[in-house]
Each structure stands twice: as C-alpha cells, then as structure tokens.
Coordinates of C-alpha atoms in Angstrom, one line a residue:
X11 CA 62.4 -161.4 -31.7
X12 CA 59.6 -159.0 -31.4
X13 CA 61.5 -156.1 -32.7
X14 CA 62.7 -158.4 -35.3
X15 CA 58.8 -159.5 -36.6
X16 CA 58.0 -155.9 -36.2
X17 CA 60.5 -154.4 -38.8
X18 CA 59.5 -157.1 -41.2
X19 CA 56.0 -156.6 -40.8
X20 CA 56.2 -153.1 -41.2
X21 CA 58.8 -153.2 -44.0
X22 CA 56.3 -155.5 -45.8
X23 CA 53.1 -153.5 -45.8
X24 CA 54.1 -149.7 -44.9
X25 CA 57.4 -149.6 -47.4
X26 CA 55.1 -149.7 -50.3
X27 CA 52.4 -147.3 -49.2
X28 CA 55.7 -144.9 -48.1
X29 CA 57.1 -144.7 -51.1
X30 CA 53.4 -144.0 -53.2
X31 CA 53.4 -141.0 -50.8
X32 CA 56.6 -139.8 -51.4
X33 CA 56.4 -139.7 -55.1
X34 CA 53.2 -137.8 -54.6
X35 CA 55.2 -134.9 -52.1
X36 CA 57.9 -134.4 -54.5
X37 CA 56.1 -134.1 -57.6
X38 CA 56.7 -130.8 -58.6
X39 CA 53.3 -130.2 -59.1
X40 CA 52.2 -131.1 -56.0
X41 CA 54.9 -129.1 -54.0
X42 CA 54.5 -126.0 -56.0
X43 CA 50.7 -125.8 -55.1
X44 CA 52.0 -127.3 -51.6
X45 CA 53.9 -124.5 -51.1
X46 CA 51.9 -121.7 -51.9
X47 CA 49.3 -122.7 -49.7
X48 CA 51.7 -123.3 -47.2
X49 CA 55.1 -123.2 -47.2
X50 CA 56.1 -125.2 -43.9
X51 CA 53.7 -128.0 -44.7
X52 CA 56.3 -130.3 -46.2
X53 CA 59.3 -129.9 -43.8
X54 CA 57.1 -129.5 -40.6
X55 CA 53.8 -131.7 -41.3
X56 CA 53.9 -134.0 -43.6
X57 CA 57.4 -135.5 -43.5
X58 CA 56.8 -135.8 -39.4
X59 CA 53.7 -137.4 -39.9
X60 CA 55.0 -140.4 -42.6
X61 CA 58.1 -140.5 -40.5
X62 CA 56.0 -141.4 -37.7
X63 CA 53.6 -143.6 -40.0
X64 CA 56.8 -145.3 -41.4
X65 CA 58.1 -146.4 -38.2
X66 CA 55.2 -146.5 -36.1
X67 CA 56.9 -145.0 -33.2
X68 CA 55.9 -141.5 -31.2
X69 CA 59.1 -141.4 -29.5
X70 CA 62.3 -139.5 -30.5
X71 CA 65.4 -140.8 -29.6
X72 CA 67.2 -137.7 -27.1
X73 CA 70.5 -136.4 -27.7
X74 CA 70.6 -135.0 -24.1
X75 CA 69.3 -135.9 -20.6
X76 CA 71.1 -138.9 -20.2
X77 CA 70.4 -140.6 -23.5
X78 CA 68.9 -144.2 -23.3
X79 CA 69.1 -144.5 -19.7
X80 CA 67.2 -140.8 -19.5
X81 CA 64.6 -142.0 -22.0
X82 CA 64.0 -145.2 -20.2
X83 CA 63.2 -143.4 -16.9
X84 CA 61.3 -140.7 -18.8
X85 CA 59.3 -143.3 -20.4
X86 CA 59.1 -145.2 -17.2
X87 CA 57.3 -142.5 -15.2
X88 CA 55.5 -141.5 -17.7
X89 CA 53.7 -144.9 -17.7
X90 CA 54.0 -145.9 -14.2
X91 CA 52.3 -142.5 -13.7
X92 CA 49.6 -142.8 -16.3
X93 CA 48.4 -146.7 -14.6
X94 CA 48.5 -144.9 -11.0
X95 CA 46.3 -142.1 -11.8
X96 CA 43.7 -144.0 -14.5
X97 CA 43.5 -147.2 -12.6
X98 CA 40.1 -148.1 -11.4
X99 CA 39.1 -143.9 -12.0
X100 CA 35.5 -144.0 -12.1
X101 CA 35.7 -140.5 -12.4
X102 CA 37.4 -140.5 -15.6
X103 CA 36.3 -143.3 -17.0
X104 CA 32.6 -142.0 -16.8
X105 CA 33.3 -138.8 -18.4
X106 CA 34.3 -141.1 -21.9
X107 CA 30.9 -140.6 -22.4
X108 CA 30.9 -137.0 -23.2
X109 CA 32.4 -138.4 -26.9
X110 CA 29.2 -138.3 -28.0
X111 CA 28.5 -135.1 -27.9
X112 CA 31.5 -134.5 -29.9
X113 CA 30.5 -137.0 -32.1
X114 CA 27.2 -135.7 -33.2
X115 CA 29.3 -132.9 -35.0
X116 CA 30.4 -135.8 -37.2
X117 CA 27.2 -138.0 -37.6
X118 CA 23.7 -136.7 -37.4
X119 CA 21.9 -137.5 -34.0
X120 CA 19.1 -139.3 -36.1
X121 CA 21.6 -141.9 -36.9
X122 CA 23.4 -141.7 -33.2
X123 CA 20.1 -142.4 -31.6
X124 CA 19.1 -144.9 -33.8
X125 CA 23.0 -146.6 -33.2
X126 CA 22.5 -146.6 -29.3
X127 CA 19.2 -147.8 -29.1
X128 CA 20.6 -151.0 -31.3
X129 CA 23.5 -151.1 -29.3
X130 CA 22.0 -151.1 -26.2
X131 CA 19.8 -153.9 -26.9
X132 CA 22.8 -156.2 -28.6
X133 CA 25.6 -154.6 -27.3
X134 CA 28.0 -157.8 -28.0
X135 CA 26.6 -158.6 -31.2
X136 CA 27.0 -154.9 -32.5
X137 CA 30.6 -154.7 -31.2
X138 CA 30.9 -158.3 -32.9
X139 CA 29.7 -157.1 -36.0
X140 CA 31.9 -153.2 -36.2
X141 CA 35.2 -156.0 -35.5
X142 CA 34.4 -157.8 -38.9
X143 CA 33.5 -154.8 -40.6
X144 CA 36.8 -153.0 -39.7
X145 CA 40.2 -154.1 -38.6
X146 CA 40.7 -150.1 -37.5
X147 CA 38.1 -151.1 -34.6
X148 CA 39.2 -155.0 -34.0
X149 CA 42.5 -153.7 -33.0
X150 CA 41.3 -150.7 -30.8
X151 CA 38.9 -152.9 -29.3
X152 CA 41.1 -156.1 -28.2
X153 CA 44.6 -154.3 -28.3
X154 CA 46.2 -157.2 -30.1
X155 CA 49.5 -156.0 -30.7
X156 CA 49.8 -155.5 -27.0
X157 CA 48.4 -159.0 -26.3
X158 CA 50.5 -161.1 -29.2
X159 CA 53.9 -158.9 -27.8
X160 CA 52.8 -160.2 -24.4
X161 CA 52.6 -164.1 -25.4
X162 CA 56.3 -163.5 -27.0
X163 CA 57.8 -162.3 -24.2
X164 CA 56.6 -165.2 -22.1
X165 CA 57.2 -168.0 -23.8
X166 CA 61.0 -166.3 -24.3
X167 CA 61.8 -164.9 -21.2
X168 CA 59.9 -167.1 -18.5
X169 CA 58.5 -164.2 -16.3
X170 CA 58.3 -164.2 -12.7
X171 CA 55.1 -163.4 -10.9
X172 CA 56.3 -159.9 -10.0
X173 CA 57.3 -159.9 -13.7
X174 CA 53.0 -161.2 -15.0
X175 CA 51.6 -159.0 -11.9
X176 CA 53.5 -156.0 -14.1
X177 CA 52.4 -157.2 -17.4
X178 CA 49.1 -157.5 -16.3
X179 CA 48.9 -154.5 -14.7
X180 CA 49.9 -152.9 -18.0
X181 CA 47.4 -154.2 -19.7
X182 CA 44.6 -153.4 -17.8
X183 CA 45.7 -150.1 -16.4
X184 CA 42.9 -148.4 -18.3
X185 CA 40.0 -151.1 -18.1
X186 CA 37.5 -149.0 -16.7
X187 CA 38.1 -146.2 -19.3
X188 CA 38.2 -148.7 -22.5
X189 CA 35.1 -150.7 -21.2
X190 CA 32.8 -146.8 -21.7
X191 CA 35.0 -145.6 -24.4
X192 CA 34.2 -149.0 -26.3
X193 CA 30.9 -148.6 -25.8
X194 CA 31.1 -145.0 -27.5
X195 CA 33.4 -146.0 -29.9
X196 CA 31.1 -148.9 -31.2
X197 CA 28.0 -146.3 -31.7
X198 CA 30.0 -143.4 -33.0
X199 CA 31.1 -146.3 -35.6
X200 CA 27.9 -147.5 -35.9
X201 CA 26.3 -144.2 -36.5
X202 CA 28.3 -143.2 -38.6
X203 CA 28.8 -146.3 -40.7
X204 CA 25.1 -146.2 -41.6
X205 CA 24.7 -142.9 -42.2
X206 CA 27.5 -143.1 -45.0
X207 CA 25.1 -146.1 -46.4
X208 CA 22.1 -144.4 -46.6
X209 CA 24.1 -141.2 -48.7
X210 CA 24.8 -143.8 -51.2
X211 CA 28.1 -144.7 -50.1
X212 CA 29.2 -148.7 -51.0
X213 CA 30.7 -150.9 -47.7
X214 CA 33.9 -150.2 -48.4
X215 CA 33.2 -146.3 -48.6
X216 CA 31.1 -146.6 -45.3
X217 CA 34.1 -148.6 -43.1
X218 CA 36.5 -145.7 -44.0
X219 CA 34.1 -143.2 -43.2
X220 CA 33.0 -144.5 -39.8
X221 CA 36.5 -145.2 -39.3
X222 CA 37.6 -141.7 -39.8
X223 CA 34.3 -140.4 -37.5
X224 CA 35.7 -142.4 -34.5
X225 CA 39.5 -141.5 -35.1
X226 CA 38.5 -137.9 -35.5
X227 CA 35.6 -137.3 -32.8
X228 CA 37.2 -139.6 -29.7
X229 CA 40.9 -139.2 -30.7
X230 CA 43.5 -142.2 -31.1
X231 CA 47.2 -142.7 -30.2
X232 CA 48.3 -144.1 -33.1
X233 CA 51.4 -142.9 -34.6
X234 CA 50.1 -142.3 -37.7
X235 CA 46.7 -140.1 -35.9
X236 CA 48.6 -138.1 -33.3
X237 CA 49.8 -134.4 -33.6
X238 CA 53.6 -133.6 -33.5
X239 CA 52.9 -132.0 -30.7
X240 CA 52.6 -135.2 -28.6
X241 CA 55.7 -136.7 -30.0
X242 CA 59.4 -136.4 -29.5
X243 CA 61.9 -137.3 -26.9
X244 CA 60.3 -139.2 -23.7
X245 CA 61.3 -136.4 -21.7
X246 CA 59.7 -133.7 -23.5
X247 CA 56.4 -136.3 -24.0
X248 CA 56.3 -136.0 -19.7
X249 CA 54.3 -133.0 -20.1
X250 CA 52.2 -133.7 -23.0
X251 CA 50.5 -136.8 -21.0
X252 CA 46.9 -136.4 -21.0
X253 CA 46.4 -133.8 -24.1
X254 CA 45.6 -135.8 -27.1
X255 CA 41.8 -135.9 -25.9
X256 CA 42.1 -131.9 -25.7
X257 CA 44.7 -131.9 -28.6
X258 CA 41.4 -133.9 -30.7
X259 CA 38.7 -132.0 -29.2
X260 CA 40.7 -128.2 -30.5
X261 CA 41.4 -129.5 -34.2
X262 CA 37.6 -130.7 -34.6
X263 CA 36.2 -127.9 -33.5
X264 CA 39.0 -125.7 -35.8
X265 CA 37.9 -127.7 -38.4
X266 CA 34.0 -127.4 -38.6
X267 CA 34.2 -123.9 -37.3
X268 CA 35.7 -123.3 -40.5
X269 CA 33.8 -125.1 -42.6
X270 CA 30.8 -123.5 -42.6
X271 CA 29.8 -120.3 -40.6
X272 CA 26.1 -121.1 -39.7
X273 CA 26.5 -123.7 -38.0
X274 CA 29.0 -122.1 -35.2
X275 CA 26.3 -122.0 -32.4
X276 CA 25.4 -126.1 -32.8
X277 CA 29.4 -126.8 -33.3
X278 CA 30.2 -124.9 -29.9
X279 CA 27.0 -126.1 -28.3
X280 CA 27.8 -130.2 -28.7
X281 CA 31.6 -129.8 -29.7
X282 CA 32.9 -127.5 -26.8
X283 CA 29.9 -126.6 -24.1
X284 CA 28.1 -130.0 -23.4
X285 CA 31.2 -132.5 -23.1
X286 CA 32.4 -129.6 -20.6
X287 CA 29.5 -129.0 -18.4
X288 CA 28.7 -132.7 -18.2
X289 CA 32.7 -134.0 -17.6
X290 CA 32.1 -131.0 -14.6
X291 CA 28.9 -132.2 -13.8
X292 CA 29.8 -136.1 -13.2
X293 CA 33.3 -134.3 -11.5
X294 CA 31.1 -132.7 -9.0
X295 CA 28.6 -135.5 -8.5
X296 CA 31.5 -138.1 -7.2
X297 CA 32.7 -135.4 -5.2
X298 CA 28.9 -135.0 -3.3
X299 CA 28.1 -131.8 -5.1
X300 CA 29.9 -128.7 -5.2
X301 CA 29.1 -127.4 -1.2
X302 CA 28.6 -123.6 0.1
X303 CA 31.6 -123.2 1.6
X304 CA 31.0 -119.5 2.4
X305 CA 26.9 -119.7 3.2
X306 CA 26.0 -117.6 0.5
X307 CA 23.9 -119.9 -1.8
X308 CA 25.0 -121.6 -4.6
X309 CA 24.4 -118.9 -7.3
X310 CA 28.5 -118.3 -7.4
X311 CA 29.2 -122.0 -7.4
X312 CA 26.3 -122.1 -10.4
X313 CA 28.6 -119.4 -12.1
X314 CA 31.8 -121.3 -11.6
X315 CA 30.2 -124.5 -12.8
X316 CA 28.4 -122.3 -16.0
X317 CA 31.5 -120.1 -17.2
X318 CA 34.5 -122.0 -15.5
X319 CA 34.1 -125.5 -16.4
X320 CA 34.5 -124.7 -20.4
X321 CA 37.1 -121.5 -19.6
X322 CA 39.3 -124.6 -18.0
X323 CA 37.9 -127.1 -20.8
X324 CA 39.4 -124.3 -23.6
X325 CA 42.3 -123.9 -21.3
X326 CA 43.1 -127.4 -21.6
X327 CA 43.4 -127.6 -25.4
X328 CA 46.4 -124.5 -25.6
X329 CA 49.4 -126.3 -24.3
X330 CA 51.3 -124.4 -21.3
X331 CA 49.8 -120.9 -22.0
X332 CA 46.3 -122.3 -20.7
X333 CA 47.9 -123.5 -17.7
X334 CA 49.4 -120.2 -17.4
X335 CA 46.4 -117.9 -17.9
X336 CA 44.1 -121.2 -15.4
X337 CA 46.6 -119.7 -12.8
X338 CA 46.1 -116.3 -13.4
X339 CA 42.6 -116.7 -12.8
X340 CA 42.5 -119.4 -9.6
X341 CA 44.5 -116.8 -8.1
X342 CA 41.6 -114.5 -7.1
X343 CA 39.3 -116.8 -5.8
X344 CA 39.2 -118.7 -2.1
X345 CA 40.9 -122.1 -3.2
X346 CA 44.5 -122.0 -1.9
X347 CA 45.4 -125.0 -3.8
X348 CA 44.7 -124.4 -7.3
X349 CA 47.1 -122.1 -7.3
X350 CA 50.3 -123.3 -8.8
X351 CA 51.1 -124.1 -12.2
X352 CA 50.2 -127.4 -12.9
X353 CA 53.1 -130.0 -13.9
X354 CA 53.1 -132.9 -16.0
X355 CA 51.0 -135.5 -14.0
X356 CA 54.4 -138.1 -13.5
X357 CA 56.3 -134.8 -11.9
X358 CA 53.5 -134.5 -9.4
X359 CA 53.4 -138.0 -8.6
X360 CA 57.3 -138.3 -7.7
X361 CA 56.5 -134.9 -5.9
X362 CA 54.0 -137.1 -4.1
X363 CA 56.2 -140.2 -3.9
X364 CA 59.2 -138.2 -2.3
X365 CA 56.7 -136.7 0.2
X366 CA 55.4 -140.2 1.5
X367 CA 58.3 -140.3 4.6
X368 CA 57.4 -136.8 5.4
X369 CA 53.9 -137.8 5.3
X370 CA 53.8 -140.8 7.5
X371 CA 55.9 -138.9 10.2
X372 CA 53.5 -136.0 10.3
X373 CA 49.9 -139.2 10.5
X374 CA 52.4 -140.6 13.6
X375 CA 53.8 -138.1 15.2
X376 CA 52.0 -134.7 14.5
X377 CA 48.5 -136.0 14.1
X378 CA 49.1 -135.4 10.0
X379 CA 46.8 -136.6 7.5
X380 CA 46.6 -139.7 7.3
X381 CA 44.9 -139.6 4.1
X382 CA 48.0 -138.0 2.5
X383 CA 50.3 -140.7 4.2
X384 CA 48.4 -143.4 2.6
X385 CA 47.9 -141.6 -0.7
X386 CA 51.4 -141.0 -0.8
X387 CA 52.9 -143.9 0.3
X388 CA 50.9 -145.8 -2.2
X389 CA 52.0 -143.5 -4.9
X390 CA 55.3 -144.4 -4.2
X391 CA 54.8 -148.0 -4.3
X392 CA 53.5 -147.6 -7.9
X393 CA 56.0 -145.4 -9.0
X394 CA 58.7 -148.0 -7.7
X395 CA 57.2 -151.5 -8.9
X396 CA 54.6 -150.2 -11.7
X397 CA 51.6 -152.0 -10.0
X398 CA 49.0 -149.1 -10.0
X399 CA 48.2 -149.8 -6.2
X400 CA 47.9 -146.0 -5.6
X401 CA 44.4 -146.6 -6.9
X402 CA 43.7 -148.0 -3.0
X403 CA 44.6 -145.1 -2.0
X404 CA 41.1 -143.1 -2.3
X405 CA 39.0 -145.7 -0.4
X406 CA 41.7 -145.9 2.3
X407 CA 42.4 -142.6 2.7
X408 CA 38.5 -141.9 2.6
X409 CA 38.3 -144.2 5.6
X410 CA 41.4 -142.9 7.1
X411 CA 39.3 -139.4 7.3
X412 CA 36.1 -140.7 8.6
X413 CA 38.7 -142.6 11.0
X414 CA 40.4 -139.3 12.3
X415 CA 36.8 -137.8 12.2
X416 CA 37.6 -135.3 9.4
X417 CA 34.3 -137.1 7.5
X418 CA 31.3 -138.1 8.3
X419 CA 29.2 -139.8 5.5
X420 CA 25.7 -138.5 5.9
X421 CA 24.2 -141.8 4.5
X422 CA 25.3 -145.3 2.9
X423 CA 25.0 -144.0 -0.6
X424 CA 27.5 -140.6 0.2
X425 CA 29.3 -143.5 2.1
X426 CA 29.9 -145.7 -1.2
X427 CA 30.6 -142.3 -3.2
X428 CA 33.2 -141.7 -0.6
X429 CA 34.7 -144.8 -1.0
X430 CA 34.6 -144.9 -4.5
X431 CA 36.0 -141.3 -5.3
X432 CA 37.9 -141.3 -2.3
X433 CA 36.6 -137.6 -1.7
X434 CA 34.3 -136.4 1.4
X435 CA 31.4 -134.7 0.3
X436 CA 30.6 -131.2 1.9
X437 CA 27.8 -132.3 3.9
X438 CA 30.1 -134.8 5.5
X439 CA 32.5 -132.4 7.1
X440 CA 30.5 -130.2 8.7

C-alpha cells in the first residue's frame, strides 16, 4: 500500500514537471549549446539527476552481488551501521554547528547575526514560522514521509515490540544531530530569507532563495539534491556513507571560488578553514585536549591541529584518493593506528562485530581490554537487531578503563567528558 500511494503521488505531481524538462533537454537548441559547453552533460548529469528526481530513489537496482538479497544486506548494514555510529554522538552532533560558517558564504553575516539573535530569543516561534513559509523546511524539519510510512505499516502489519523498538530506533537514530542542525538550518533559512527581502525580492522569490541557501550551504539527501556520486547499487553506496556533508562542502567552495577571484581569501577562510579547525577543536575538547605524549610541548600538536585538521578536512571531500594520500601521510608520524586505509564505516563495524568473541576471551582470559569487549560486543548487537545499543558502549567501556585502572578521571567534569565521549583524557592516564 505504501509503495502503491507513492507511485500515484509521484506520478501525479513529478510526471508533469518531467516531461516540461524533457522538452526543454531535447530541444535542439538547447542541446546544441548543451553540448558545446559540455558534451557529457546530458548523458552523464542531467538525465541521472531527473532519473533520480522522477523516481525519487538513490538506489540502483544491482545486477551482481547477489541481487535483491545482496542489496538488502548492503542496505541493511549500511543503515544498521549509520544508527550505531550517530546514535547519541555528541561529538558529531556538536560539530553541525560549523554550517554556519559555510553558510555565511551564501548570506551576509549582517543578516546571520541578526537571524540568530531572533532565533535564539523565539527559537519555536521562528522554526514555527520558516514551516509555513516553506514546505522544503516543514518536511526536513518533522520528516513526515518517514512518520506517515510508519503509521501505515502499523495499522497493516501489527508490529511487535521488537518490531516498534526497530522503528523507533530508526527514527531517532540521528536525534542529537537533527535537534543542532535544525537549529542551523532555521537561521541559515532565516538569514537568508530576509536578506532576499530586503534586495527587493517578493515572498515567493525569498522562500526559494532561502531554500536553495540551506540545500546548498548544509547539504540534503534528497534524491533530487544529491551528486551521482552517492548513488547506485547499495553495495557500491557502503563506501560513500558519510560524504555528502564533504561531497556539499567541495562543490560550494568550487562554485564561489569561481565566481569571483577576490574574494578567494574570505571563501577559504569561512568555507574550508573555520568549519575545520573548529569540527577539530570540539574533536579534541571531548577527547580532554590533545596531550604531550612525547614531553616536548605542544607546538607540534599546535601544528597538527593548524595544518592537519583542514589537510584531512580537503582529504575528505576527494573520494578514495584522499584516503589514499591521509595514509601516505599518517604513516610518518607516532600513531600506529591511523595507519590503514580507512573502509566504509559498515565494513569496519562487522570487522568489529566479528572481533567481539575474540574480544571477550582476551577481557576473561588474557586480561584484554575490556573496553574493546564491550565496544564490540555491543556493535554486534546493533549490527544483528538494528537497535543502535553500541552507543552504550563509550560510557561502559570508559568505566570499564577506569575499572582496570587504565583511566583515572582527574576531576568530576573530565569524569562526565569521559563518560560522555567514552574517551580518557591524557591527564587521566598518566
């Protein structure tokens, strides 16, 4: 039935906005022009993109790997995966609000300060008013589809409570991430919805424009706003999790580097430096700060935090060759464990998964980690049921190290950070 109401709907109100398009590509004006300017436009952009828009779907059916049943278990992982590492990461979900930096490339900072400061007084009323304005933000705030999909399935299928605890799960997976990106979301919107007013723009004019400032500056997964890059088959979109933030952050900066030349300095300054050294910065703060291992001051970990944190951040936008060259480079310094190539996130996490026996033998046995046998084992329960429980595993195993004395919090506050990171701080294990 859902499948059913969603062909209808999107025969109804897509079909017609399809087929204005395509009269538009094959006019012979058009696709001479088209063509000079680039020839692979048509076959390997735009006909991708409407395909996607047409169908609303990201995924590619595979013709290897098992078919269906390979897709499902692809898709699966990739899921399971993404709950397990994003659930309750207050890590991650803090560094959402580096999106403003990005977004002051878009919207001057006049109008961005004047957006939070009304935000932050009102914050439900502004977010109340941006839903009426635009259906875009409605639906990225409240996730509708997901929730009307949800209400289907159980008044058809009559779940069980393993069956809700899954569903729910699902749902809020990414809660802590969507409650600080809302909050950027609503002033980028904001910001940019007024500053369209006030250069003459009507209402209508303004909505698309803020619209397209949010969709542009903090990215979307939308099939109709995503890159080909991030679709195709489910097996192929395994290693591809977690790039359409980078993915975003390369094309803006592409874009208004090459719109005008003068202002390179202020486009790499908010666009590429600042969301980079403060993502590293609140990285390093959860983690206690970033120690002295080697007793030499902190002017070569004040190097690595100044010139690493964006080499790694510009890394992360070139698919598979960054990785590459990140290796290249971890290779010569003291860390032993940055350096292997790093996998697609749900690879690493049945790596994990498969290591949990292993693990708990060597906590029992062999006086093992026993942070890595709870981390583990937990991972494996997620991966198995899709209940993100692995997120337990960084206050438990936190304990678990200041249980084996491998920790000891200097304070109640490096205590909570402990607890909440699930990492020791440097002070603590010495």
């Amino acid at each position: 039935l859902p499948q059913h109401l969603d062909k209808v709907l999107l025969f109804a109100h897509l079909e017609p906005r399809v087929r204005d398009v395509m009269r538009t590509l094959r006019a012979k004006s058009f696709t001479g022009t088209l063509n000079r300017y680039d020839p692979v436009a048509y076959t390997d952009l735009l006909l991708p993109w409407l395909n996607r828009a047409a169908k609303q779907t990201v995924e590619t059916p595979a013709t290897g790997w098992g078919g269906k049943l390979g897709d499902r278990f692809f898709r699966t992982m990739r899921s399971r995966s993404g709950m397990a590492a994003m659930f309750a990461n207050m890590t991650n979900a803090m560094q959402q609000i580096t999106g403003l930096s990005i977004a002051a490339l878009k919207v001057k900072p006049a109008h961005l300060k004047a957006a939070t400061w009304r935000y932050l007084r009102a914050p439900a009323e502004v977010a109340e008013q941006v839903a009426q304005l635009s259906t875009f933000m409605a639906n990225r705030q409240s996730n509708e589809v997901q929730q009307m999909r949800s209400d289907i399935e159980a008044l058809l299928l009559n779940p069980s409570t393993y069956d809700k605890a899954q569903a729910w799960t699902a749902k809020h997976a990414y809660f802590l991430q969507s409650a600080f990106q809302n909050v950027v979301d609503n002033i980028t919107w904001t910001a940019a919805f007024d500053q369209a007013l006030a250069e003459g723009h009507n209402q209508d004019e303004a909505v698309r424009a803020a619209n397209a400032a949010v969709r542009e500056t903090q990215g979307s997964l939308q099939p109709e706003d995503i890159s080909r890059f991030e679709s195709g088959p489910a097996f192929a979109r395994l290693f591809t999790q977690f790039q359409s933030y980078f993915n975003m952050q390369a094309n803006i900066l592409g874009t208004e580097f090459a719109k005008v030349a003068g202002r390179l300095f202020y486009v790499f300054l908010l666009g590429f430096l600042v969301p980079a050294w403060f993502s590293e910065a609140i990285v390093q703060a959860m983690r206690g700060g970033p120690g002295d291992d080697d007793g030499d001051g902190y002017l070569d970990e004040f190097l690595a935090f100044f010139f690493g944190a964006p080499a790694r951040n510009a890394a992360a936008m070139v698919p598979v060759a960054g990785q590459a060259s990140m290796l290249v480079a971890n290779s010569f310094n003291r860390k032993p464990y940055d350096d292997r190539m790093s996998t697609a996130p749900a690879v690493s996490m049945i790596e994990s998964a498969a290591s949990a026996p292993h693990s708990i033998y060597k906590a029992i046995a062999e006086d093992g980690s026993a942070k890595r046998a709870i981390r583990d084992t937990l991972t494996l329960i997620s991966i198995s049921t899709g209940i993100p429980v692995a997120a337990l595993g960084k206050p438990l195993g936190y304990v678990a190290d200041v249980g084996q004395g491998r920790a000891e919090p200097t304070g109640p506050v490096d205590a909570l950070r402990g607890a909440v990171s699930g990492v020791a701080s440097p002070e603590s294990k010495r």
